[in-house]
Coordinates of C-alpha atoms and ligand atoms in Angstrom, one line a residue:
M1 CA -17.7 -17.7 -13.7
V2 CA -15.2 -14.9 -14.1
V3 CA -14.0 -13.6 -10.5
N4 CA -15.3 -10.0 -10.1
I5 CA -12.4 -9.0 -7.8
E6 CA -13.3 -5.4 -7.3
R7 CA -16.9 -6.5 -5.9
L8 CA -15.1 -8.6 -3.5
F9 CA -12.5 -6.3 -2.2
S10 CA -13.2 -4.8 1.2
T11 CA -13.9 -0.9 1.5
R12 CA -10.4 -0.6 2.9
A13 CA -8.8 -2.5 0.1
K14 CA -10.6 -0.2 -2.4
I15 CA -9.1 2.9 -1.0
L16 CA -5.5 1.6 -1.1
R17 CA -4.0 3.5 -4.0
A18 CA -0.4 3.0 -5.1
S19 CA 1.3 6.3 -4.0
E20 CA 2.2 8.3 -7.0
I21 CA 5.3 9.3 -5.2
R22 CA 6.5 5.7 -4.8
E23 CA 5.6 5.1 -8.4
L24 CA 7.7 7.9 -9.5
L25 CA 10.2 7.1 -7.2
K26 CA 10.8 3.5 -9.0
I27 CA 12.1 5.4 -12.0
T28 CA 14.9 6.9 -9.7
Q29 CA 16.5 3.3 -9.8
V30 CA 17.6 3.5 -13.4
P31 CA 21.4 3.6 -14.1
G32 CA 23.0 7.0 -13.9
M33 CA 20.3 8.5 -11.9
I34 CA 21.4 10.5 -8.7
S35 CA 18.5 10.1 -6.2
F36 CA 18.3 12.5 -3.0
A37 CA 14.6 11.0 -2.9
G38 CA 14.8 8.0 -0.7
G39 CA 15.0 8.2 3.0
L40 CA 17.9 5.6 3.0
P41 CA 20.8 5.1 5.5
N42 CA 24.4 5.3 4.0
P43 CA 25.1 1.3 3.3
D44 CA 28.8 2.3 3.7
A45 CA 28.0 2.9 7.4
F46 CA 26.4 -0.6 8.0
P47 CA 28.7 -2.4 10.6
V48 CA 28.8 -5.5 8.5
E49 CA 31.7 -7.2 10.5
V50 CA 30.2 -6.7 13.7
I51 CA 27.0 -7.8 12.7
H52 CA 28.7 -11.0 11.4
D53 CA 30.3 -11.6 14.5
C54 CA 26.8 -11.1 16.4
I55 CA 25.6 -13.8 13.8
E56 CA 28.3 -16.1 14.9
D57 CA 27.7 -15.8 18.5
I58 CA 24.0 -16.6 17.9
F59 CA 25.0 -19.8 16.1
K60 CA 27.2 -20.8 19.1
E61 CA 24.8 -19.9 21.7
D62 CA 21.1 -19.1 20.9
I63 CA 20.4 -20.5 17.4
K64 CA 17.6 -22.9 18.5
N65 CA 15.8 -20.2 20.1
A66 CA 16.6 -17.5 17.4
L67 CA 14.8 -19.8 14.7
Q68 CA 11.7 -20.5 16.9
Y69 CA 8.6 -18.3 17.4
G70 CA 9.1 -15.8 20.0
T71 CA 6.8 -13.9 22.2
T72 CA 4.5 -11.2 20.8
E73 CA 5.9 -8.7 23.2
G74 CA 9.5 -9.3 21.8
L75 CA 12.7 -10.6 22.9
T76 CA 13.1 -10.1 26.8
Q77 CA 16.9 -9.4 26.6
L78 CA 16.4 -6.9 23.7
R79 CA 13.5 -5.3 25.7
G80 CA 15.9 -5.0 28.8
V81 CA 18.5 -3.3 27.1
L82 CA 16.4 -0.9 25.1
A83 CA 14.6 0.0 28.7
E84 CA 18.3 0.9 30.0
R85 CA 18.9 3.0 26.8
M86 CA 15.6 4.9 27.0
K87 CA 16.3 5.8 30.7
K88 CA 19.3 7.5 29.6
K89 CA 16.9 9.6 27.4
H90 CA 14.9 10.4 30.6
I91 CA 12.2 8.0 29.4
N92 CA 11.1 6.4 32.4
C93 CA 10.2 2.7 31.6
E94 CA 11.0 -0.9 32.4
L95 CA 11.2 -3.7 29.8
H96 CA 7.3 -4.4 30.4
D97 CA 6.4 -1.1 29.0
I98 CA 8.3 -2.1 25.5
L99 CA 6.7 -3.8 22.6
I100 CA 9.1 -4.9 19.9
T101 CA 7.7 -4.1 16.4
S102 CA 8.6 -4.8 12.9
G103 CA 10.0 -1.3 12.3
A104 CA 8.4 1.8 13.5
Q105 CA 6.2 1.6 10.4
Q106 CA 4.3 -1.3 11.9
A107 CA 4.2 0.6 15.2
L108 CA 2.4 3.4 13.5
F109 CA -0.1 0.8 11.8
L110 CA -0.7 -1.0 15.1
V111 CA -1.3 2.6 16.8
G112 CA -3.9 3.3 14.1
L113 CA -5.7 0.1 14.2
C114 CA -6.2 0.4 18.3
F115 CA -7.1 4.1 18.1
L116 CA -8.9 4.9 14.6
D117 CA -12.3 3.9 13.6
P118 CA -13.2 4.8 9.7
G119 CA -14.1 8.5 9.9
D120 CA -12.1 9.3 13.2
T121 CA -9.8 12.2 13.1
Y122 CA -6.0 12.6 14.1
L123 CA -4.0 15.6 13.9
T124 CA -0.5 16.2 12.5
N125 CA 1.9 18.9 12.1
V126 CA 2.7 19.3 8.3
P127 CA 4.7 18.6 6.4
A128 CA 4.3 15.0 7.8
Y129 CA 6.1 11.8 7.4
L130 CA 4.3 10.1 4.4
G131 CA 4.3 6.6 5.8
A132 CA 2.1 7.6 8.8
V133 CA -0.3 9.4 6.5
Q134 CA -0.3 6.2 4.5
A135 CA -1.0 4.1 7.5
F136 CA -3.6 6.1 9.0
G137 CA -5.3 6.7 5.8
A138 CA -5.7 2.8 5.2
L139 CA -7.6 2.8 8.3
E140 CA -10.1 5.4 6.8
A141 CA -9.2 7.8 9.3
N142 CA -9.4 12.0 8.6
C143 CA -6.3 13.9 9.1
E144 CA -6.3 17.6 10.4
S145 CA -3.1 19.2 9.4
I146 CA -1.5 21.7 11.7
P147 CA 1.2 24.0 10.2
M148 CA 4.9 24.0 11.4
N149 CA 6.8 27.0 12.3
D150 CA 10.4 27.4 13.6
E151 CA 9.4 25.9 16.8
G152 CA 8.2 22.6 15.2
I153 CA 4.4 23.1 15.4
D154 CA 2.2 26.2 15.4
I155 CA 0.6 26.1 18.9
D156 CA -1.8 28.9 18.2
S157 CA -3.0 27.2 15.2
L158 CA -3.2 24.0 17.1
R159 CA -5.5 25.6 19.6
R160 CA -7.5 27.2 16.9
N161 CA -8.1 24.1 15.1
L162 CA -9.1 22.2 18.3
E163 CA -11.7 24.7 19.3
R164 CA -13.0 24.8 15.6
L165 CA -13.3 20.9 15.7
R166 CA -14.8 20.9 19.1
R167 CA -17.7 23.2 17.7
T168 CA -18.4 20.7 15.1
G169 CA -18.5 17.7 17.5
I170 CA -15.2 16.4 16.3
Y171 CA -12.6 15.0 19.0
P172 CA -9.4 13.8 17.5
K173 CA -7.8 10.6 19.0
F174 CA -4.1 11.6 18.7
L175 CA -1.6 14.0 17.5
Y176 CA 1.1 12.3 15.5
T177 CA 4.3 14.4 15.4
V178 CA 8.1 13.5 14.7
P179 CA 9.7 16.3 17.1
T180 CA 13.3 15.8 16.4
F181 CA 15.0 16.3 13.3
Q182 CA 11.7 15.6 11.4
N183 CA 11.2 13.6 8.3
P184 CA 10.6 15.4 5.8
S185 CA 11.5 19.1 7.0
G186 CA 14.6 18.4 9.4
E187 CA 13.0 20.7 11.9
T188 CA 13.1 20.2 15.6
M189 CA 10.4 20.9 18.1
S190 CA 11.2 23.4 20.9
L191 CA 11.4 22.5 24.5
S192 CA 8.6 24.9 25.5
H193 CA 6.4 23.5 22.6
R194 CA 7.0 19.9 23.6
K195 CA 5.9 20.4 27.3
E196 CA 3.0 22.7 26.1
L197 CA 1.7 19.8 23.8
I198 CA 1.2 17.8 26.9
E199 CA -1.0 20.4 28.6
I200 CA -2.9 20.8 25.2
A201 CA -3.4 17.1 25.0
S202 CA -4.7 16.8 28.5
K203 CA -7.2 19.8 28.1
Y204 CA -8.3 18.6 24.8
D205 CA -8.4 14.9 25.8
F206 CA -6.2 13.4 23.2
L207 CA -3.1 11.1 22.9
I208 CA 0.3 12.1 21.6
V209 CA 1.9 9.7 19.2
E210 CA 5.7 10.5 19.2
D211 CA 7.8 9.1 16.5
D212 CA 11.4 9.4 17.2
P213 CA 13.6 7.8 14.5
Y214 CA 16.5 10.5 14.3
S215 CA 17.2 11.8 17.7
D216 CA 20.3 10.0 18.0
L217 CA 21.7 11.5 14.7
I218 CA 22.6 14.8 16.2
F219 CA 25.2 17.1 14.5
E220 CA 25.3 20.0 16.9
G221 CA 23.9 21.7 20.0
K222 CA 22.2 19.8 22.8
S223 CA 19.8 16.9 22.2
L224 CA 16.2 17.8 23.6
P225 CA 14.3 15.7 25.9
A226 CA 11.5 13.4 24.2
I227 CA 8.0 14.4 24.8
K228 CA 7.3 11.1 26.2
S229 CA 9.8 12.2 29.1
F230 CA 7.3 14.9 30.4
D231 CA 4.3 12.4 30.3
T232 CA 3.2 11.9 33.7
K233 CA -0.3 11.0 32.9
G234 CA -0.1 8.3 30.4
R235 CA -0.8 10.4 27.2
V236 CA 2.3 9.8 25.1
I237 CA 2.9 6.6 23.0
Y238 CA 6.7 6.7 22.0
M239 CA 8.1 4.9 19.1
S240 CA 11.5 4.6 17.6
T241 CA 13.5 2.1 15.2
F242 CA 17.0 0.6 14.6
S243 CA 16.6 1.4 11.1
K244 CA 18.2 4.6 11.1
I245 CA 20.8 3.9 13.7
L246 CA 21.8 0.1 12.7
A247 CA 20.1 -1.2 9.6
P248 CA 16.4 -1.1 8.1
G249 CA 16.7 -4.5 6.8
L250 CA 16.5 -6.1 10.3
R251 CA 13.0 -4.5 10.4
L252 CA 13.2 -3.8 14.2
G253 CA 11.5 -1.0 16.0
W254 CA 9.8 -0.5 19.4
I255 CA 6.9 1.2 21.3
I256 CA 6.8 2.4 24.7
S257 CA 3.4 3.3 26.1
P258 CA 1.3 3.0 29.3
R259 CA 0.3 -0.6 30.2
E260 CA -3.2 -0.7 29.1
I261 CA -2.5 0.7 25.8
L262 CA 0.3 -1.7 25.4
E263 CA -1.8 -4.7 25.9
K264 CA -4.1 -3.8 23.2
L265 CA -0.9 -3.1 20.9
I266 CA 0.2 -6.5 21.6
L267 CA -3.0 -8.1 20.9
A268 CA -3.2 -6.3 17.4
K269 CA 0.2 -7.4 16.8
Q270 CA -0.5 -10.9 17.6
A271 CA -3.2 -10.7 14.9
T272 CA -1.1 -9.4 12.3
D273 CA 2.3 -11.3 12.6
L274 CA 2.6 -13.2 15.9
C275 CA 6.0 -11.9 16.6
T276 CA 8.7 -9.9 15.1
N277 CA 11.5 -11.5 13.5
V278 CA 13.4 -13.4 16.4
F279 CA 16.6 -13.7 14.5
S280 CA 16.9 -10.1 13.8
Q281 CA 16.0 -9.5 17.5
Y282 CA 19.0 -11.7 18.5
I283 CA 21.3 -9.6 16.3
A284 CA 20.1 -6.3 17.9
Y285 CA 20.3 -7.5 21.2
K286 CA 24.0 -8.9 20.8
Y287 CA 24.8 -5.7 19.0
V288 CA 23.5 -3.4 21.8
N289 CA 24.6 -5.7 24.6
G290 CA 28.1 -5.7 23.3
G291 CA 28.5 -2.0 23.7
Y292 CA 28.5 -1.2 19.9
L293 CA 25.7 1.0 19.4
D294 CA 26.9 4.2 20.8
K295 CA 29.9 4.0 18.7
Q296 CA 28.0 3.3 15.7
V297 CA 25.8 6.2 16.4
E298 CA 28.7 8.5 16.9
K299 CA 30.3 7.4 13.6
I300 CA 27.1 7.8 11.5
S301 CA 26.4 11.0 13.0
K302 CA 29.8 12.3 12.1
M303 CA 29.3 10.9 8.7
Y304 CA 25.9 12.4 8.0
K305 CA 27.3 15.8 9.4
R306 CA 29.8 16.0 6.7
K307 CA 27.3 15.3 4.0
R308 CA 24.9 17.8 5.5
D309 CA 27.6 20.3 5.4
L310 CA 28.6 19.4 1.9
M311 CA 25.0 19.4 0.5
L312 CA 24.3 22.9 2.2
K313 CA 27.7 24.2 0.6
E314 CA 26.6 23.0 -2.6
I315 CA 23.1 24.3 -2.5
K316 CA 24.3 27.6 -1.2
N317 CA 27.0 27.9 -4.0
N318 CA 24.8 26.8 -6.8
F319 CA 21.1 27.2 -6.2
P320 CA 19.8 30.7 -7.8
K321 CA 18.6 33.5 -5.6
G322 CA 15.1 33.0 -4.3
V323 CA 15.7 29.5 -2.9
K324 CA 15.3 28.9 0.9
W325 CA 16.3 25.8 2.7
T326 CA 16.3 24.4 6.3
I327 CA 19.7 23.7 8.2
P328 CA 18.9 20.6 10.2
K329 CA 20.8 20.0 13.2
G330 CA 20.6 16.4 12.6
G331 CA 18.8 13.5 10.9
M332 CA 18.5 13.1 7.1
F333 CA 16.9 15.6 5.4
I334 CA 16.7 19.1 3.9
W335 CA 13.6 21.0 3.0
I336 CA 13.9 23.3 0.1
T337 CA 11.5 26.1 -0.8
L338 CA 11.6 27.4 -4.3
P339 CA 10.2 30.8 -5.6
Q340 CA 6.6 30.7 -6.0
S341 CA 6.6 30.5 -9.8
I342 CA 7.9 26.9 -9.6
N343 CA 6.0 23.9 -9.0
T344 CA 8.2 20.8 -8.0
S345 CA 5.9 18.3 -9.5
I346 CA 6.2 19.8 -12.9
L347 CA 9.9 20.3 -12.2
F348 CA 10.1 16.7 -11.2
R349 CA 9.9 15.3 -14.6
K350 CA 12.4 17.9 -16.1
A351 CA 14.8 16.8 -13.0
L352 CA 14.5 13.1 -14.0
N353 CA 15.4 14.0 -17.7
K354 CA 18.8 15.5 -16.1
K355 CA 18.9 12.3 -14.0
V356 CA 18.4 13.7 -10.5
A357 CA 15.5 13.0 -8.0
Y358 CA 13.8 14.6 -5.0
V359 CA 10.5 13.9 -3.3
V360 CA 7.9 16.7 -4.3
G361 CA 7.0 18.6 -1.2
D362 CA 3.3 18.4 -1.8
A363 CA 3.2 14.7 -1.0
F364 CA 3.9 15.4 2.6
F365 CA 0.8 17.3 2.8
P366 CA -2.2 15.0 3.4
E367 CA -4.7 18.1 2.4
G368 CA -2.3 19.4 -0.4
G369 CA -0.2 22.4 -0.4
N370 CA 3.2 23.8 -0.8
Y371 CA 3.7 23.0 -4.5
N372 CA 6.9 24.8 -4.5
S373 CA 8.8 22.7 -1.9
M374 CA 10.8 19.5 -2.1
R375 CA 12.7 17.2 0.2
L376 CA 16.3 16.4 -0.4
N377 CA 18.0 13.4 1.4
F378 CA 21.8 13.6 2.2
S379 CA 22.7 10.6 4.0
Y380 CA 22.7 8.3 1.4
S381 CA 24.7 9.6 -1.7
D382 CA 28.4 9.4 -2.0
D383 CA 30.2 13.1 -1.8
E384 CA 31.1 13.3 -5.4
V385 CA 27.4 12.2 -6.1
I386 CA 26.0 15.1 -3.7
K387 CA 28.2 17.5 -5.7
E388 CA 27.1 16.5 -9.0
G389 CA 23.4 15.9 -8.1
I390 CA 23.1 19.5 -6.6
R391 CA 24.8 20.9 -9.7
R392 CA 22.2 19.0 -11.9
L393 CA 19.3 20.4 -9.7
A394 CA 20.3 23.7 -9.8
E395 CA 20.5 23.7 -13.5
V396 CA 17.0 22.3 -13.6
I397 CA 15.9 25.2 -11.3
K398 CA 17.7 27.8 -12.9
E399 CA 16.2 26.8 -16.7
E400 CA 12.5 26.5 -14.9
L401 CA 12.9 30.0 -13.3
K402 CA 13.7 31.5 -16.9
T403 CA 10.6 30.1 -18.4
T404 CA 8.5 31.1 -15.4
Y405 CA 10.0 34.1 -14.9
K406 CA 7.4 37.1 -14.4
K407 CA 4.7 34.7 -14.4
E408 CA 2.0 34.8 -11.7
P409 CA 2.7 32.7 -8.8
F410 CA 1.6 29.1 -9.7
L411 CA -1.5 28.2 -7.9
A412 CA -2.0 24.3 -7.3
E413 CA -5.2 22.9 -7.0
G414 CA -6.3 23.3 -3.3
V415 CA -3.9 25.9 -2.4
Ligands
LIG1 C1 9.3 9.6 10.8 C2 9.6 8.1 10.5 N1 8.8 7.1 11.1 C3 8.8 5.9 10.7 C4 9.4 5.3 9.7 C5 9.7 3.9 9.6 O1 10.8 3.2 9.9 P1 10.9 1.5 10.0 O2 12.0 1.3 8.9 O3 11.5 1.4 11.6 O4 9.7 1.1 9.7 C6 10.4 6.1 9.0 C7 11.3 5.8 7.8 O5 11.6 6.4 7.2 C8 10.4 7.6 9.3 O6 11.1 8.5 8.6

């Protein structure tokens, strides 16, 4: 009998679709393409030699343990040094409050698995990190989008939406947010909004999922305390990662949460992969314990600041009038808003023809919208490549403006 695989797939598998964006991004790997699309750290900044030394050390001292299964919670020594690091960020935690995960992406999925039934609702400020939307979407959850403003989230809109949802009997399980140097917008949530979110979460009884991969990559100004640092009632699940400050290939992230939540997350992780890559955990432990991480963070922050400044300068000098952009104070992304006559999905094909790529802004809006925006990454490319890429992009935008000039604003479906 010929197997009818469609009949056998679970409902969950059936709703998994290749993201159009990720498919398009494959094209960006062709030779000569300048890609501002991926969210990649700069490989020249990877501390290759120190990692080599850490590995040598592991071979001398810990190799048998490093090759063995580990506990689901993660390597005790690594959790210990992370707890100390987190305390410096005013997050009050002990090593028993920390679960090591296979990247922050797994942390997101585990949180979804523990809190979202099919049809459940979560909130997020938009534009939102695509990977979180994918993880929660795979669990058949509904997303309620809250617009962002220059304080990171439109609090009035959040309150209005919560009241509206309440009237229809919908109680969101959590609000997902990247409060510092957000992916994709580069924006940062204000101190007052961080505190206010805790009050609102308490009033409407939902959790806050705080995703914090970028806060160490700070270029100017003061770093703001994590939302988690104001959490006295156990409402915040905090997560971060080594991906942006050390190396994404290690696949190491961590979650800090109230213990009763952590226990469930540990069980969910056990069912998923038993434990995080132990060898990687030893590398990260040796690296942090050796005192290298702070110097590394300082080095990449300096490098990325220079790249941000360069990209902003090139944008300012080359992009036509009517284009707006964010000025991120840290992180890896700039958010561009083009004149309303331009649809960045249509522009994307033309940009690829000129061998330059970005991520279409619409992709970061789970409910659609913002057809005239795009995300640019400045951390990955070499300086000369940034100059040439922005020049090409400016050309494509200018040509598009000529053809769409005087036309009605483009109205995408659902806008
Ligand atoms: C906001 C955000 N959360 C989570 C992740 C996933 O990170 P990791 O490599 O640790 O899985 C990323 C990666 O780009 C991200 O930007």
